[in-house]
Tab-separated table of C-alpha atoms and ligand atoms in Angstrom:
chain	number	residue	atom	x	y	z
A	265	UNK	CA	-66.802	-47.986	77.282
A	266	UNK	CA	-63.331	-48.347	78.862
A	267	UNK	CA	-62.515	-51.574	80.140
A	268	UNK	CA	-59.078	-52.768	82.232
A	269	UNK	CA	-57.707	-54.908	80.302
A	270	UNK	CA	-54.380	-57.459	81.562
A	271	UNK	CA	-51.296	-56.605	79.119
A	272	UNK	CA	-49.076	-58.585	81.071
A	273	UNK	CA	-48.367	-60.422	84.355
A	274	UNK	CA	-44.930	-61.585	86.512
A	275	UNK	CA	-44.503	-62.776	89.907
A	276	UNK	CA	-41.696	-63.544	92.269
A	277	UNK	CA	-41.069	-66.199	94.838
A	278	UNK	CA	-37.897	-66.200	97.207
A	279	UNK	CA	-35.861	-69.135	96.317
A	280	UNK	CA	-35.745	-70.551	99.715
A	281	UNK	CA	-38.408	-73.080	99.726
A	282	UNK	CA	-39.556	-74.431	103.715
A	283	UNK	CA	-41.145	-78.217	103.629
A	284	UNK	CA	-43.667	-79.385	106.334
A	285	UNK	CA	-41.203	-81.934	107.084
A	286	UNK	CA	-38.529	-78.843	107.942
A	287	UNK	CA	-41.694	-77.357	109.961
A	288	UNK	CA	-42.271	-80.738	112.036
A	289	UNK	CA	-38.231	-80.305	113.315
A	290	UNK	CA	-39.548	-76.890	115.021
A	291	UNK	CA	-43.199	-76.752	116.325
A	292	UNK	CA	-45.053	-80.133	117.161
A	293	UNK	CA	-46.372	-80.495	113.572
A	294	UNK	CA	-46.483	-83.297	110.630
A	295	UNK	CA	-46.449	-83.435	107.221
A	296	UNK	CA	-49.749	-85.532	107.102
A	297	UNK	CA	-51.537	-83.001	109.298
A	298	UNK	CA	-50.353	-80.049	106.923
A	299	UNK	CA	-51.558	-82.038	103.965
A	300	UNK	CA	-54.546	-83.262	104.914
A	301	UNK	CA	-56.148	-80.080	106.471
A	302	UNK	CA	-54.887	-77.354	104.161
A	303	UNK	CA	-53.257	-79.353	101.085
A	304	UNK	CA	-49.889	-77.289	101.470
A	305	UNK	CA	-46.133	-79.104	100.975
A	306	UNK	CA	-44.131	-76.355	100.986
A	307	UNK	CA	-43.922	-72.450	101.473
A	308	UNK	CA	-41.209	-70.068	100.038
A	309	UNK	CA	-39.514	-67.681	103.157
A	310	UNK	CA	-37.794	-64.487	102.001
A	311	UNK	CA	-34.227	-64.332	102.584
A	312	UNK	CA	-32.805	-62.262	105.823
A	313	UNK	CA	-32.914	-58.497	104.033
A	314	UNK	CA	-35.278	-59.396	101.779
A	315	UNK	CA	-38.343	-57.299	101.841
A	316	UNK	CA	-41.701	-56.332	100.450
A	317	UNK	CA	-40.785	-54.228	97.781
A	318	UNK	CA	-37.640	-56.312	96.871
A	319	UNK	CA	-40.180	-59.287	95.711
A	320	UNK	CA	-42.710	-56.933	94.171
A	321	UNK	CA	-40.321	-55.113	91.939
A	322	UNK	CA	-39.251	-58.324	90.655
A	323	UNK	CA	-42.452	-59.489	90.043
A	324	UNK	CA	-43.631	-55.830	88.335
A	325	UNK	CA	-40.231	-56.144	86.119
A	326	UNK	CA	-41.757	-59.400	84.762
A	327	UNK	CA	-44.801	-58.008	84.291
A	328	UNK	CA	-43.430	-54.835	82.377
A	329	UNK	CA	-41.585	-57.176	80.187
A	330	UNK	CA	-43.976	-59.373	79.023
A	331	UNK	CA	-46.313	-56.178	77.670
A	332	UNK	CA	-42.806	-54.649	76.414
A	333	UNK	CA	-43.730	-51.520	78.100
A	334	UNK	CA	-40.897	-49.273	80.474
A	335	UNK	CA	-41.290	-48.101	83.854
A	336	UNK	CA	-42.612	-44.468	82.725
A	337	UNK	CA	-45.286	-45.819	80.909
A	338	UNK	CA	-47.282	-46.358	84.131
A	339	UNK	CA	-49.510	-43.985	85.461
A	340	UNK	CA	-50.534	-45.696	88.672
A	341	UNK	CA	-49.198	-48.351	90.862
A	342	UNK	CA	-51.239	-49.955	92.761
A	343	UNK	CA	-49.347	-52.315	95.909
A	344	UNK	CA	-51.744	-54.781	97.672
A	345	UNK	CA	-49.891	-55.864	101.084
A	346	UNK	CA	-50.062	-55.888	104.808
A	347	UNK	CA	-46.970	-56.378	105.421
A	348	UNK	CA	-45.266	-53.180	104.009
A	349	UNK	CA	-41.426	-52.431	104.041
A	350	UNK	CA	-41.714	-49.964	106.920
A	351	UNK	CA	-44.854	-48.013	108.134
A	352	UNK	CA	-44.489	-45.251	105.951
A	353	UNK	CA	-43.923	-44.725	103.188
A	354	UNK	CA	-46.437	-47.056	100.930
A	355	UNK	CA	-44.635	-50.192	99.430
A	356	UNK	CA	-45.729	-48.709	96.361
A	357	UNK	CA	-43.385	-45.574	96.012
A	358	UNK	CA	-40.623	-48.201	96.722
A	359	UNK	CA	-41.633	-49.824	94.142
A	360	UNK	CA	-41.874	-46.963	91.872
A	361	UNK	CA	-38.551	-45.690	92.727
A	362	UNK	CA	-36.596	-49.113	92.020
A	363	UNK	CA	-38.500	-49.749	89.122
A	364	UNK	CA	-37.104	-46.470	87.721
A	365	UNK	CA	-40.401	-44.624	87.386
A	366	UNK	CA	-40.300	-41.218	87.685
A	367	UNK	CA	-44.179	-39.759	87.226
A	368	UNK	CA	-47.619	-41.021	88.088
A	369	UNK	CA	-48.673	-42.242	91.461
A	370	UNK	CA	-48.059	-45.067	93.743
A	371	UNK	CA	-50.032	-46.043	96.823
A	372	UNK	CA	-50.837	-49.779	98.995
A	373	UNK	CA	-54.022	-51.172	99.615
A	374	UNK	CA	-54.456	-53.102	102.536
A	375	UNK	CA	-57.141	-55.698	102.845
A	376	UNK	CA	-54.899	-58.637	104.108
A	377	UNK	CA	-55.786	-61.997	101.848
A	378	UNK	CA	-58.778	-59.857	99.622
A	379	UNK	CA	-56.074	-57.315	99.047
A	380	UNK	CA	-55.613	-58.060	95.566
A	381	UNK	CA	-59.057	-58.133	94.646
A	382	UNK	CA	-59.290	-54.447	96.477
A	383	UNK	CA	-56.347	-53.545	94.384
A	384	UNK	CA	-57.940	-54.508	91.230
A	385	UNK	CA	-61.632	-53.202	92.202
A	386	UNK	CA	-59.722	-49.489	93.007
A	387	UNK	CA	-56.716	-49.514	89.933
A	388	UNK	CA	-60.002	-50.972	87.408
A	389	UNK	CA	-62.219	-47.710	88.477
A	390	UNK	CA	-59.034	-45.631	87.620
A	391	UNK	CA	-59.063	-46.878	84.341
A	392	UNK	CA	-62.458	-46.964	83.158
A	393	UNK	CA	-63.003	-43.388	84.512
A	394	UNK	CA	-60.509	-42.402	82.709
A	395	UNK	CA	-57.922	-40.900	85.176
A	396	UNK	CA	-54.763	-43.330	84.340
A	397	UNK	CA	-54.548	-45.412	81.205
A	398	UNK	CA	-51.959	-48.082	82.418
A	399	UNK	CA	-51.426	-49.376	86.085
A	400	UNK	CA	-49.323	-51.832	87.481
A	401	UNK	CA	-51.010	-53.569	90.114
A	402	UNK	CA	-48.952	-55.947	92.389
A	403	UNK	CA	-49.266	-57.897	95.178
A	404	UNK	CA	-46.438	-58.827	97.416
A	405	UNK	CA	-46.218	-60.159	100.807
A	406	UNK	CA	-43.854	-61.060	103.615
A	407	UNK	CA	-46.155	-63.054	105.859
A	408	UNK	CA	-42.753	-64.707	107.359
A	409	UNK	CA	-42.178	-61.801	109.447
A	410	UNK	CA	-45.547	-61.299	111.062
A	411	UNK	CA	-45.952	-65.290	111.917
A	412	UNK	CA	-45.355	-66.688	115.582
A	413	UNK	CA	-43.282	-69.368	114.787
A	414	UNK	CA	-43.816	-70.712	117.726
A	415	UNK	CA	-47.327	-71.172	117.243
A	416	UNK	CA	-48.352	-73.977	114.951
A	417	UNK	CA	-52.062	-72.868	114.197
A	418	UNK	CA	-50.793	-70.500	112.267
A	419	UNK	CA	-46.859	-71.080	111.026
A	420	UNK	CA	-47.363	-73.941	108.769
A	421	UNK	CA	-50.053	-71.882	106.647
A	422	UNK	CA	-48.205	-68.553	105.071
A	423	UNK	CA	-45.510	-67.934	102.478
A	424	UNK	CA	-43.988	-65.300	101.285
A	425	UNK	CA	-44.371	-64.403	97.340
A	426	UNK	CA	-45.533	-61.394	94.914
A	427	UNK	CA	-47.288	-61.410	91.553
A	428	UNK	CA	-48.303	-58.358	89.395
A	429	UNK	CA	-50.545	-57.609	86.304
A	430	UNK	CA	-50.509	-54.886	84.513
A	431	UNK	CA	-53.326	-53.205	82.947
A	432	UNK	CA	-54.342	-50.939	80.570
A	433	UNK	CA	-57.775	-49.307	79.522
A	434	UNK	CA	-59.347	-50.637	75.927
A	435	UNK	CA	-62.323	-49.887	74.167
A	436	UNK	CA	-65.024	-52.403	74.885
A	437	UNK	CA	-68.903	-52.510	73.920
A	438	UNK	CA	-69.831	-52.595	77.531
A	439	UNK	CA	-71.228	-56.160	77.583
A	440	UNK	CA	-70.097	-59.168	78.842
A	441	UNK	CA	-68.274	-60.374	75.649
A	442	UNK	CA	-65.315	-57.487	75.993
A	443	UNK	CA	-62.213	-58.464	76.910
A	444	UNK	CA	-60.901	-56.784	80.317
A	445	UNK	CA	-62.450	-56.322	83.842
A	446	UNK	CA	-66.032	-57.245	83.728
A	447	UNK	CA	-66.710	-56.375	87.241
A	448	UNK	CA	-65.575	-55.899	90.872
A	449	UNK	CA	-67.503	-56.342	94.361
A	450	UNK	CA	-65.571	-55.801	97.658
A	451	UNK	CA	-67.330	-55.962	100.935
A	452	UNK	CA	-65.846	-55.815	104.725
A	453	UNK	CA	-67.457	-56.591	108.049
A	454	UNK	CA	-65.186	-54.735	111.103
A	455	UNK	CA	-66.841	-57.079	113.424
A	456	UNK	CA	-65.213	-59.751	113.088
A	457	UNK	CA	-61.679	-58.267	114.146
A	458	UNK	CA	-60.607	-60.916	116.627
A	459	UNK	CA	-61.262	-64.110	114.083
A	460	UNK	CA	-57.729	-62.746	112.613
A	461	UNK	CA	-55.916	-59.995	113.003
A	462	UNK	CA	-51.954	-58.980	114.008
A	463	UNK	CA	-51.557	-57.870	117.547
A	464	UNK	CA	-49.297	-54.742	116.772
A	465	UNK	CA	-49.444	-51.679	114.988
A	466	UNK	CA	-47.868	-48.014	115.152
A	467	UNK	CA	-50.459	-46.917	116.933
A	468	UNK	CA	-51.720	-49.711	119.389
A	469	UNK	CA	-48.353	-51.361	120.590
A	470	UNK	CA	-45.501	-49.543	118.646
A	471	UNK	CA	-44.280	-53.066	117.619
A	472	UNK	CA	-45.311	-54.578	114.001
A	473	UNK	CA	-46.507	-57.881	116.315
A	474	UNK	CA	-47.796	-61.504	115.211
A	475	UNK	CA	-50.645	-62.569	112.986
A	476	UNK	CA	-53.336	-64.442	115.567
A	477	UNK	CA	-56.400	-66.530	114.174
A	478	UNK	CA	-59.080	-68.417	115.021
A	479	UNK	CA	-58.986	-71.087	112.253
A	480	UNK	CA	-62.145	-72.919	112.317
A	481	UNK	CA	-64.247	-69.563	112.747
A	482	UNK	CA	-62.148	-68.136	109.415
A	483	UNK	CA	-62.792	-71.315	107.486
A	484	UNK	CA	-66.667	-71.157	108.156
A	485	UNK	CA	-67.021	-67.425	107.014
A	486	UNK	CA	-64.264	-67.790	104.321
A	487	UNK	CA	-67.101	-70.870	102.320
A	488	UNK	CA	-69.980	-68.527	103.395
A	489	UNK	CA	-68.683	-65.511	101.598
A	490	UNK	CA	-66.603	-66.176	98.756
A	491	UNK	CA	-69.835	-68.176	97.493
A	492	UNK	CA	-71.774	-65.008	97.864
A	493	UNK	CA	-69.317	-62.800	96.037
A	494	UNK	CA	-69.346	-65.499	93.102
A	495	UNK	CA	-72.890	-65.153	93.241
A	496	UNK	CA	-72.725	-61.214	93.396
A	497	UNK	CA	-69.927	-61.421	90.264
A	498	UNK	CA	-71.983	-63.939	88.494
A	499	UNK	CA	-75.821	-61.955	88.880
A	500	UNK	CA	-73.958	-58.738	87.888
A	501	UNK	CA	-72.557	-60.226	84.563
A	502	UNK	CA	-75.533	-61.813	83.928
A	503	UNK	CA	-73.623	-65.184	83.821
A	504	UNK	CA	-74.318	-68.751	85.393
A	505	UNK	CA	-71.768	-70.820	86.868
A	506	UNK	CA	-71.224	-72.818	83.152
A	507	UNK	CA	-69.952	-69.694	82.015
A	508	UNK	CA	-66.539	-69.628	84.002
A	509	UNK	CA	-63.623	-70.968	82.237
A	510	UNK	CA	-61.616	-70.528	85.575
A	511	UNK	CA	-61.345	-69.861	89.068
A	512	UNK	CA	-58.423	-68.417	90.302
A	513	UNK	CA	-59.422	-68.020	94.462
A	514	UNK	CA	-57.080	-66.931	97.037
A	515	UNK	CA	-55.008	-69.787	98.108
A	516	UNK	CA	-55.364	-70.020	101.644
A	517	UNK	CA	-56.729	-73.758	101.992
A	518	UNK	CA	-57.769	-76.405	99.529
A	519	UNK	CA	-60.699	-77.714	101.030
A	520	UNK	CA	-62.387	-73.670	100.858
A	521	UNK	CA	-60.619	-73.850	96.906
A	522	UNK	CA	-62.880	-77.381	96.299
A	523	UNK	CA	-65.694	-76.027	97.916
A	524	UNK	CA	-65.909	-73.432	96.081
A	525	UNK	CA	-65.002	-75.164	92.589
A	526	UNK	CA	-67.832	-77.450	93.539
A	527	UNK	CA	-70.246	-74.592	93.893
A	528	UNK	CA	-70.020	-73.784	90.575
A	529	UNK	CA	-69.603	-76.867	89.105
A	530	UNK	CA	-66.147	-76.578	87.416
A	531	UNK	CA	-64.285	-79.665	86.647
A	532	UNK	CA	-61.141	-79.766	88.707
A	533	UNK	CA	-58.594	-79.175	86.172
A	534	UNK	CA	-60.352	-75.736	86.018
A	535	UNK	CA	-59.306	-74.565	89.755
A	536	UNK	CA	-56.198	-73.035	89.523
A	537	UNK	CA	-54.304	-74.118	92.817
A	538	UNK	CA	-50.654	-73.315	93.448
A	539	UNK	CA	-51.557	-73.542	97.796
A	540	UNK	CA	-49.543	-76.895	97.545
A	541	UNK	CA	-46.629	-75.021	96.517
A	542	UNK	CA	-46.951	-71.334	97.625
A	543	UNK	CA	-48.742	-72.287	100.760
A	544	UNK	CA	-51.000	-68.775	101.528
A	545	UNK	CA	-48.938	-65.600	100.614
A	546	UNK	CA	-52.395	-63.216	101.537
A	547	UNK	CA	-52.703	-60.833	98.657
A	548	UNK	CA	-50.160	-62.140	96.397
A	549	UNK	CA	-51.582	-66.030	96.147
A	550	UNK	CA	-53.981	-64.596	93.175
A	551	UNK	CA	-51.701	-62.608	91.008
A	552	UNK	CA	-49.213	-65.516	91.745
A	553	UNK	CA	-51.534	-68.091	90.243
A	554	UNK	CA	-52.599	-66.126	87.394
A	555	UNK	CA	-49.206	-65.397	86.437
A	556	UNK	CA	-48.088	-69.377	86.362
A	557	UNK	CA	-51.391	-69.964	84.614
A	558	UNK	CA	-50.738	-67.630	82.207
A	559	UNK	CA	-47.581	-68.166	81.519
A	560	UNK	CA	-48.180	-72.207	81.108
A	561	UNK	CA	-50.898	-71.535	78.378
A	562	UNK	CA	-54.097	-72.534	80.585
A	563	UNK	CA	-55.656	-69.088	79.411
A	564	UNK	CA	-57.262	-68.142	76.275
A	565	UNK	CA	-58.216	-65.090	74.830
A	566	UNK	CA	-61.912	-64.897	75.689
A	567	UNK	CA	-61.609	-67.108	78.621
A	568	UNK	CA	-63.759	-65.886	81.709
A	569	UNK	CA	-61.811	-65.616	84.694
A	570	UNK	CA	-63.444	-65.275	88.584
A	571	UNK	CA	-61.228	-64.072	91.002
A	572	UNK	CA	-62.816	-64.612	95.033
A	573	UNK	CA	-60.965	-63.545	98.411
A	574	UNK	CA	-61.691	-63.443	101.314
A	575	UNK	CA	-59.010	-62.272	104.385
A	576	UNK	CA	-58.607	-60.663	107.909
A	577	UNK	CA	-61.364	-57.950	108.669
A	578	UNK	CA	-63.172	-59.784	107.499
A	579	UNK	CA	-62.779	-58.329	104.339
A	580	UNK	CA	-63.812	-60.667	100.856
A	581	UNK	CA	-64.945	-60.131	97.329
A	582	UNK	CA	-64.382	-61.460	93.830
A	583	UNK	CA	-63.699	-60.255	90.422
A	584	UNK	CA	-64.940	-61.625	86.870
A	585	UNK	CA	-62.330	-60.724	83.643
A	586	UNK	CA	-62.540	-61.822	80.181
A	587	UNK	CA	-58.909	-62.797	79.066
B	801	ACO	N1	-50.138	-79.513	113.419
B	801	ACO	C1	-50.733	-80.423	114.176
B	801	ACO	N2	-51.836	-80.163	114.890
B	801	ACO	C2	-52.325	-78.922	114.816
B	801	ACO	C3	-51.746	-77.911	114.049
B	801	ACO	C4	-50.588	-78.236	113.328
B	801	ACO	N3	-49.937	-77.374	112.547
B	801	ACO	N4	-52.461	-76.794	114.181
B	801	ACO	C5	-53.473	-77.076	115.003
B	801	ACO	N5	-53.408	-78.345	115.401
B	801	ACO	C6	-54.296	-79.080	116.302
B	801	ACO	C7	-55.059	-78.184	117.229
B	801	ACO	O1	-54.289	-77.850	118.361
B	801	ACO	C8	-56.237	-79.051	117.551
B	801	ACO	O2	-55.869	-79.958	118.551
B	801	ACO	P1	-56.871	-80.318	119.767
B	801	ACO	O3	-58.090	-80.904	119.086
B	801	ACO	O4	-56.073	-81.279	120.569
B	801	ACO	O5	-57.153	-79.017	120.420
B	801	ACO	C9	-56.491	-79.838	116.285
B	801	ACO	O6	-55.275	-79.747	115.522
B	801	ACO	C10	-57.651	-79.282	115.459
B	801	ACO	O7	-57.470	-77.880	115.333
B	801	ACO	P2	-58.452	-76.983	114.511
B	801	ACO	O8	-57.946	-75.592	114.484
B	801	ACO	O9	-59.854	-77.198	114.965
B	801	ACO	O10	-58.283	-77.669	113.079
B	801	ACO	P3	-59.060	-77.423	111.760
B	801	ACO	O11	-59.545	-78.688	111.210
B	801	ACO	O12	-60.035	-76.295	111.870
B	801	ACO	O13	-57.881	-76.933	110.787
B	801	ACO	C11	-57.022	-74.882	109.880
B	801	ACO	C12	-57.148	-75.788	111.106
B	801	ACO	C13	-56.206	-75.619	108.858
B	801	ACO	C14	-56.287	-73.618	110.308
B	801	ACO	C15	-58.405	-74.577	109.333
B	801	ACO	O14	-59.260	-74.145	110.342
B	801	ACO	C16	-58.344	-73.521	108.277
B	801	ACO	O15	-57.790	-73.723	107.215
B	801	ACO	N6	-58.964	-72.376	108.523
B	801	ACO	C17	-58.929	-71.277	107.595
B	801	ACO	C18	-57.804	-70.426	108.004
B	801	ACO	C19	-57.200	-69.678	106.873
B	801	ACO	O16	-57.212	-70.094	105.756
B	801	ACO	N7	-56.631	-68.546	107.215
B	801	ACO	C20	-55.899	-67.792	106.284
B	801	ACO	C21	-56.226	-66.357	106.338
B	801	ACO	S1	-57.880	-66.057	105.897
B	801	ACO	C22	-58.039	-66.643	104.427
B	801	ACO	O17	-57.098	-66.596	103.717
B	801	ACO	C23	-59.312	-67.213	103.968
C-alpha cells in the first residue's frame, strides 16, 4: 500500500516582525489583552511587494533542499491559501514557475485556516492512488492585506508566513505502524458563512475586501470540532489519545491549542505552539510549526503526529502521520 510520506519541510516568515506593543500605538489595544486572550506577542507582516507566492517559494526551496531533490522532480504542487497573488492564476503555477519547474501540475486549495489540512487530505489521495509520486505541498498566506486595521477584533490576531512539506509515496503494510499519512478527514458546514468570512470577492464586490469575524461564536465551534476530528483521526487509526506523540493544531489561539492538548491528555511540552510568535497565519501556521519542530529535533522517526484545523466556512479537520 502507498503511503505519503514527508521527505522534507521549509517555511518562510517575512523579517518584519509587528509587537502588540507596536499594535496598542494604532487601534485601542494592549499587550496584556493580546496575551491573555490569544497568547500572541508578535506577528510577522510581509514587506510592501511582497506577496503570496514570494513567501511560498521560499519556503518550497527549503523544503526541496532538505530532501536534496530539484524543482522537476515534483509532480504536483499543491498551494493552500486564501489570500492568492491575484485572482487568477492559482498561487501554485507561480510557484511552479519561480521555482523553475517546468512539468507536472500546480493548483490552490482554499479552505482558509483548515487549508493545509485540505491540501494534505487532496495531494495524500494523489499519492496513494498512484497518480503523482512526489508533491510539494505549501501553505502560504498574506493575511496582512485582507485585515481592517482599523478594527481591533480582528488586527491583532493574523500574520503573515508560509511553510511547505514535501512528500513522496512509499511502500507501507497498510497498518498503523507505516511511516507516512495515516489518514485524512475534512468536513465543511456553508452555514455558518457570517461567523467569518471576507466581505469582497471577484464576483460579489469586485474588491478583494476585509476579513470580518465573530470571535466568540468561532472560538465555541473551533473546541467543538477540532475535538471531533481528533476523535474521527483517532477511531479511524484505531488509536487512543496515549498514542500521539504530538499535536501540531492550527495556531489561531492558545486557549483552543490547551483545550485541545488537554483533551487528549498530552503533557504540554507535547503541543507544538509557535501562535506566540507567528500569531495566526491561516493555512500556513501548521506547516510552519512542523517545519521549526522538525528542524529543532522534537520529531522522531516513528513519532505519531495529529494535525487539527479548523477555519472560515466553517471548514475543519485533522490529519494523523507517522514520522
Ligand atoms: N484589545 C482590547 N479589547 C478588545 C480587543 C482588542 N484587540 N478586541 C476586542 N476587544 C474587546 C471587545 O470590544 C469587548 O469589549 P466589550 O465587552 O466592551 O464589548 C471585549 O474585548 C470582549 O470581546 P470578545 O470578542 O467577547 O472577547 P473574547 O474573550 O471572545 O476574545 C477573541 C476575542 C480573542 C477573538 C476570541 O473570541 C477568539 O480567539 N476567538 C477565536 C477566533 C479565531 O481564532 N479566529 C481565527 C480564525 S478561525 C480559526 O483559526 C480557528
Amino acid at each position: 500500500m502507498l503511503r505519503s510520506q514527508v521527505i522534507g519541510s521549509g517555511s518562510y516568515l517575512p523579517s518584519r516582525i509587528v509587537t502588540n506593543a507596536e499594535l496598542a500605538e494604532k487601534v485601542e489595544t494592549s499587550d496584556e489583552w493580546i496575551r491573555q486572550r490569544t497568547g500572541i506577542e508578535q506577528r510577522h507582516i510581509a514587506a510592501e511587494g511582497e506577496q503570496t507566492s514570494d513567501l511560498a517559494i521560499a519556503a518550497a526551496q527549503q523544503a526541496l533542499a532538505a530532501a536534496g531533490c530539484e524543482a522537476n522532480d515534483v509532480d504536483l504542487i499543491v498551494c493552500a491559501t486564501s489570500t492568492p497573488d491575484e485572482t487568477f492564476p492559482a498561487t501554485a503555477t507561480r510557484v511552479q514557475y519561480g521555482l523553475g519547474m517546468t512539468r507536472g501540475a500546480a493548483f490552490d486549495v482554499q479552505a482558509v485556516c483548515s487549508g493545509f489540512v485540505y491540501g494534505l487530505a487532496v495531494a495524500d489521495n494523489f499519492l496513494r492512488g498512484g497518480q503523482a509520486k512526489t508533491a510539494l505541498l505549501i501553505g502560504a498566506e498574506t493575511f496582512s492585506r485582507i485585515l481592517d486595521w482599523n478594527d481591533r477584533g480582528t488586527c491583532v490576531l493574523f500574520g503573515d508566513g508560509a511553510g511547505a512539506l514535501l512528500l513522496r509515496a512509499g511502500e507501507g503494510e497498510g497498518n498503523s505502524s507505516d511511516r507516512g499519512v495515516l489518514s485524512t478527514h475534512i468536513y465543511s458546514d456553508g452555514r455558518h458563512h457570517d461567523a467569518l468570512y471576507v466581505d469582497g470577492g471577484p464576483s460579489s464586490t469586485m474588491t478583494t475586501g476585509h476579513l470580518r469575524m465573530q470571535g466568540r461564536e468561532v472560538f465555541r465551534h473551533a473546541v467543538v470540532r477540532m475535538s471531533e476530528a481528533i476523535d474521527a483521526a483517532l477511531s479511524a487509526n484505531g488509536m487512543s489519545p496515549g498514542d500521539i506523540d504530538w499535536l501540531v493544531p492550527h495556531q489561531a489561539n492558545r486557549r483552543i491549542i490547551e483545550a485541545m492538548g488537554k483533551r487528549l491528555n498530552l503533557p504540554a511540552d507535547r503541543l507544538v505552539i509557535t501562535v506566540d510568535r507567528h500569531a495566526n497565519t491561516s493555512a500556513a501556521s501548521i506547516p510552519l510549526a512542523m517545519d521549526e519542530a522538525a528542524r529543532d529535533g522534537r520529531f522522531s522517526e516513528g513519532d505519531v503526529i495529529l494535525l487539527d484545523a479548523m477555519g472560515g466556512g466553517f471548514t475543519w479537520g485533522s490529519a494523523l502521520l507517522r514520522w
